[in-house]
Amino acid sequence: RLSAWCALCRTECRRCKKKKTRAGIFVNCILAMSAGSFGKGKRRFAPQGAWRSSTSSEDVDPVFWLPPDQHGERPHIPTAEAGASMLAAAKKPKHKNQLYLAELAMKFWGPQVPPEQRTFSPQLVEDIYRTLTATNFASRPVMALEYSQYLENCLWPNFEPSKTTPAHLMSIVLMVNEKFKERVPAWEAFEASPEHFPVFFGHVTAACVLELKGRAYSMKEKTLLIVFLIHCFNSLEVDIVREELQQLVSLSTWHNLIQSRLELELKNAPKLKKYWSAIQKKEKQLDAAGKEKADHNRMVLWKMMMQFLEILESIPAEGDVNEDAVSYCERFLELLTDLEAQLPTRRFFNTLLDAAHVLVRCELAKIIHREPEGHLCKQLLERVKFYAGFEINDQTGTSLTDHEMTEHHYDKIVSLQKAAFKLFPQLKPFSLSNVASVDTKESLRKHFGSLDNKTLHEIAAHLSLVPSPSIDDGSPTFTSAFLLELLICHHERRSSQLEAINSMPLYPTEDILWDENVVPSEYYNGETCLALPKLNLQFLTLHDYLLRNLLLFRLESTYEIREDIEDALSRIKPWITTEGNTEFAGWARMALPITTFAVIEVGRPNVGENRPSRVRADVSVNLRVGDSVKHEWENLRKHDVCFLMTVRAQMNLNQGFDWSKPFVPQVGLVYVRGCEVEGMLDDQGKLIEEGPGPKPVLTKDERVFRVWLDTNQYQKDMELVVKGDEDIYTTFNIFMRRKPKENNFKAVLESIRALMNTECVVPNWLHDVFLGYGDPAAAHYKRMPNQLRCLDFKDTFLSFEHVKAAFPMYEIQCTTEDASKQVPPFRVIFPEERSGIKRKHPDTSSDPPPSTAPSEDSLKATLIVEPYVIPNRGPYPYNQPKRNTVPFTPTQVEAIRSGMQPGLTMVVGPPGTGKTDVAVQIISNLYHNFPEERILLVTHSNQALNQLFEKIMALDIEERHLLRLGHGEEELQTDKDFSRYGRVNFILSMRLELLKEVERMKESFGVSGDVAYTCETAGHFFLYQVHSRWEQFVAKVKPLAGKPEGVKSIQECFPFREYFSTAPQPLFKGASFEQDWDIAEGCWRHIKRIFKHLEEFRAFELLRTGRDRIHFLMTKEAKIIALTCTHAALKRKDMVDLMFRYDSVLMEEAAQILEVETFIPLMLQNPQDGSTRLKRVVLIGDHHQLPPVIKNMSFQKYSNMEQSLFARFVRLGVPPVQLDAQGRARPSLCDLYNWRYKLLGNLPHVLTSSEYQYANPGFCYDYQLINVEDLNGIGESEPTPHFYQNLAEAEYAVSVFMYMRLQGYPPNKIAILTTYNGQKHLIRDVLAKRCARNPVFGLPEKVTTVDRYQGQQNDYIILSLVRTKHVGHLRDVRRLVVAMSRARLGLYVLARVPLFQGCTELEPTFKLLMQRPLELHLVPGELCPPSRPYQSLPSAPVFIVSSMPQLAEYVYQDYTCRINALKTKQLALQEERRVREEEERKEQEERRI
């Protein structure tokens, strides 16, 4: 029977007798599923008590939960009819303004209006802007206008400089801000028509400080203008924007300085005097309009700062606060931070900021000391102060050391002391004191605080900080408080940022976990600023780069930890007993009550430190849980991070949580401390070592884990204990672990902190490009001084014709005219070329790579190809080298060539273009060309690393040189063990096999003695017995070359004939002397290789412990080391301590790796003699696909933390090589996304291969967009925030899957994708009810989100886009590219077509999709395997599906018919079998008779 909403939380499920679904929630009807009452997930407590879930489409599984009312009773569950009406009502527009704006868009400028019919009226813009102003620029109307292409189709095309109105200007500003908020391209319209942009930008800057056409701008409007400027300064890679901004921050802005300060600055930077004179000379030649513009540009920022200070100081210390004014101040401080945090903008602006005394006046402002209104302003001011005093030379851009900063500080103090001694006798005690006693804020205030205003003014004027006092007017122009604060600010001792970082605990505590000012909520709407660092194009220094990443990574991990703690504690259910003790009514998979906790060791501090060197503790827990959970706890690995918590329950046993209140007070959480697992103890109290050997069997349920505590945190806690506070380490009662894949934050933070404390040397050829300065192409191989002209491509080319096809821009000349000798391998000698690489716009990565678009000179250049013969390696079949079989395209060859050269190589690999094949060939060529060098192979995921490693094993690379670090090697599709222990065991076993070969060789010689006992004795045997025999053989046979008896002499005199008796016979063919001599040399190479290996393995005999052997393997033996970026962060310290060295880094999935996680693998070795050994960096990825996953939207949107190093390099204009031929999808499917790459074509096999030659059975089309209407008036639903579902599309997707199964499609060839986690769970639940237990259907290969499926593919994809009200995050074209490129043979997209067809960003794809019918066209008469030729019309009748219920009904009837037919056939077979058995029985009876 159908009930209404049946949705109970996990707590209530245990008491309910109804049947559980696979997701752990009870679903009794379709309506319940439409409400989202399913899915297991993390429950999230918002600070305000609201029920929330993560906004990420990837990492959230919230549940639909009906909270109790204030009396603890469950609210009334509505009937089915009421529920449907409620959801239908949710679809109605809430704002009349949105309807009004939507009607205007459809009439005047919307994408559906043809360009020739679009009309413009200035009054229309005025009316719309008046509407927006009336709503105080509410987000929904602004979003609707931006989505309707208001900027592209109406505002900018009709912008006339002479007729600009404030409404028109502000409307453009508003639309640009909204585009940045929605993270869609904002400058494309301006770049398409840039002629009016300088005038427009001039109007914007004028509006920031002046009135425009007699109209004063409101505080809200001024804030919007500041936000626009912030976006401009964060878009320096855009040429038209950069040209305008350069005029605002140029040297001419120093006209605002007082004369004495200007002279002082020019004196300190002599090179600027020449430029200053040139500026003055140029300005004298300007006309009146030019002078007016120049004066305006150089005074804009100065006037804005004065205006900001006026507004800031107008905010009172008490009483009502103008929120718009506070918001303006916050945004302006953000602008100042952005200006100071980029070298091109801070070079002259930093002096201007100091001369305006902004920081001093901000410190004295009342709002800074007002809580909570001024809390954010105070945090933002701290960031401005930090960057204003950053350790960098503003003019040269060089980083300053702590010693240089201290010297500069001492110079300022001494200068002040000298001036005070000479001019101000009352400051004599200050003048005669040592620097260390007078450079603190307290001492400076003590010495200068008693001075009168005039004296303070004279001192400041003498230091060129303020103008000299007026002679005529003796009244003070500055207050004494200001002057005193000014002197203190300029002369107080600076705090060392490095010392603060070294003393910072890496684990979050309860103080910051739930502090929204430190860890913002994930619901960031982009309308406010945050006191967070930003990752943009450029960084001041490496220290600045590491510091920003350290802070962001720490806060992002803190947010994730907060979610895990809330989830675990809400499940474990602490309650208070009558005695006041805390007990636990529930249980959690990731958390257990602590039995005992004891600190067992506190190490003495290291020299120069005041914290313990280490603190260890034992944590006892009872593992009386299920076997799977017990296994997870027992498999906690060394360095896994766990958390110790103290909970003092506040609620009774039967008392439920009040979700409207904050989480921490209810659950009674008091303390949170992090720890790092050292290992688990056995029954004897000994640490169980990790390794391949068997672990001891523990009989009891009690387990003891030994952990390391954070020494910085322990020191702080003990200092509080000394002052009388509670000893935290005696109170812990909960031990929580985390998922291993999400628990690497401490290792990353430690690695970043270690890099900040060491001489972190980025290679000179990469340094400037890495920080974002200089020529973006400076690290390209054509700009490198050590470029290699001759490259050995080994087996890259399959034939000489392949070489010609790979270099169409060159004239190919072979060193031999003999066609029979023009066979691979080839060496290629390139001509000397002049580099024609220029800075490219970041969006032109689809332009031809450098070698495919050569200059005119290179078209006439000659390429010399030299074929050569690989020396004979031996007579055995396994001696023959493995060869590449991939026919690389010209762009792939260019990528391989670039990867072999020194420098930076960027390879943009669109979907299916063979990125992995290119990477593997680069590694193979480097391995053979530079045998003494070592290669580091890094990826983001274990899956990608294993795919690379499996292909590497198939090439001609010696197995002993391969090493796979990390735990993902268990998933390798091979019987061989490439882990550290596995490689050591392999080498030891290989050593034994080679010694057996030595023993067999000894026996063939008839020599006595134990020569095969060790590698050392084998070496002696080679020197005295083997090598001497070969020399004698060469001396006898070599002179007979060319003589008739020469061939016979080789066979007779060959000393190893008996040893090679196991080789294919005859060993020597006797055809010619040259052929037999080549065979003899091959045999000798085989023998030398045996003894060479034994010599290399000798170290493994001398090293007795497994650890020493592993270290030797990592640092000496292995040549290709593969690991994930996570493992690199985990093991960086160990690798550096081992003196790990490598020459090349190849990074796959580079566009999916965080900035800092890309940087750490480059820094796994310490520099030697001030330079690093790193010669080449190869980054392979696709910035047009999805970036790294950041769970917290604040860090993702505001701080741009999702930016990868790969994407940043592309934005900077680093020249990439784009692969231009895909071999995954049908050409028609490729057309859906190849517009993003422009040059992306198809490999021949997608046109000729048999699987691409046939149409998809049962479907008219290989891809189709299917319009899915509401089901019972319900489209998308949102049971919890950002947890979107669409029941109609879910049912449609499952019906299509069931239809495909009935047509004979294998389930492992089908995947169902969606763009939201809520829909993923809904589809899984529908599949569980419809298909899971039915063997006819089964389950598809995977049901997941588009984000999770990146990097994977399948033959057939069913895609659900879910949304029916707003496009949502599919507006991110990167997500669209991933969604469209997962299918090889068939793609069927379910969506609300009218919604998506109007989206500008998606237009190219949906324009193609909509060329086909929007109703699903089926051909039920066709079954697998396919038989209809591709693009031919079906001969069977076509069934057009008009709605989801119709398809579901058809599938049900088809399934019923097929099942009945099968039953009839089965009954017939059973009857036939019965008749046959009866006849056989009668026949046997007759025989017996």
Short mmCIF file of N, CA and C in Angstrom, two decimals, residues 226 230 301 304-306 308-309 327-337 358 384:
data_model
loop_
_atom_site.label_atom_id
_atom_site.label_comp_id
_atom_site.label_asym_id
_atom_site.label_seq_id
_atom_site.Cartn_x
_atom_site.Cartn_y
_atom_site.Cartn_z
N ILE A 226 33.88 49.10 -6.03
CA ILE A 226 35.10 48.55 -5.44
C ILE A 226 35.23 47.07 -5.78
N ILE A 230 38.23 45.11 -7.74
CA ILE A 230 38.88 43.91 -7.20
C ILE A 230 38.96 42.84 -8.29
N LEU A 301 43.65 56.27 -6.95
CA LEU A 301 43.82 55.45 -5.75
C LEU A 301 44.04 56.32 -4.51
N MET A 304 40.69 57.62 -3.54
CA MET A 304 39.89 56.53 -3.00
C MET A 304 40.30 56.20 -1.57
N MET A 305 41.60 56.25 -1.29
CA MET A 305 42.05 55.99 0.08
C MET A 305 41.58 57.08 1.03
N MET A 306 41.62 58.32 0.57
CA MET A 306 41.14 59.42 1.42
C MET A 306 39.63 59.27 1.69
N PHE A 308 37.96 56.47 1.60
CA PHE A 308 37.80 55.30 2.48
C PHE A 308 38.05 55.67 3.94
N LEU A 309 39.12 56.42 4.19
CA LEU A 309 39.44 56.81 5.57
C LEU A 309 38.36 57.69 6.15
N SER A 327 30.39 47.43 5.06
CA SER A 327 30.65 46.57 3.91
C SER A 327 31.61 47.24 2.93
N TYR A 328 31.42 48.55 2.71
CA TYR A 328 32.33 49.29 1.84
C TYR A 328 33.76 49.23 2.38
N CYS A 329 33.92 49.45 3.67
CA CYS A 329 35.25 49.43 4.28
C CYS A 329 35.89 48.04 4.15
N GLU A 330 35.09 47.02 4.35
CA GLU A 330 35.62 45.66 4.22
C GLU A 330 36.11 45.40 2.81
N ARG A 331 35.32 45.79 1.83
CA ARG A 331 35.70 45.56 0.45
C ARG A 331 36.93 46.40 0.07
N PHE A 332 37.03 47.60 0.60
CA PHE A 332 38.19 48.42 0.27
C PHE A 332 39.46 47.82 0.87
N LEU A 333 39.37 47.28 2.07
CA LEU A 333 40.53 46.60 2.66
C LEU A 333 40.91 45.37 1.84
N GLU A 334 39.91 44.70 1.29
CA GLU A 334 40.20 43.58 0.40
C GLU A 334 40.94 44.06 -0.84
N LEU A 335 40.51 45.20 -1.40
CA LEU A 335 41.19 45.77 -2.56
C LEU A 335 42.64 46.11 -2.23
N LEU A 336 42.87 46.70 -1.07
CA LEU A 336 44.24 47.03 -0.67
C LEU A 336 45.09 45.77 -0.55
N THR A 337 44.52 44.72 -0.02
CA THR A 337 45.26 43.46 0.09
C THR A 337 45.65 42.93 -1.27
N VAL A 358 47.38 54.95 5.78
CA VAL A 358 46.12 54.20 5.87
C VAL A 358 46.14 53.25 7.04
N VAL A 384 46.27 43.30 5.39
CA VAL A 384 46.90 44.43 4.69
C VAL A 384 48.24 44.78 5.35
#
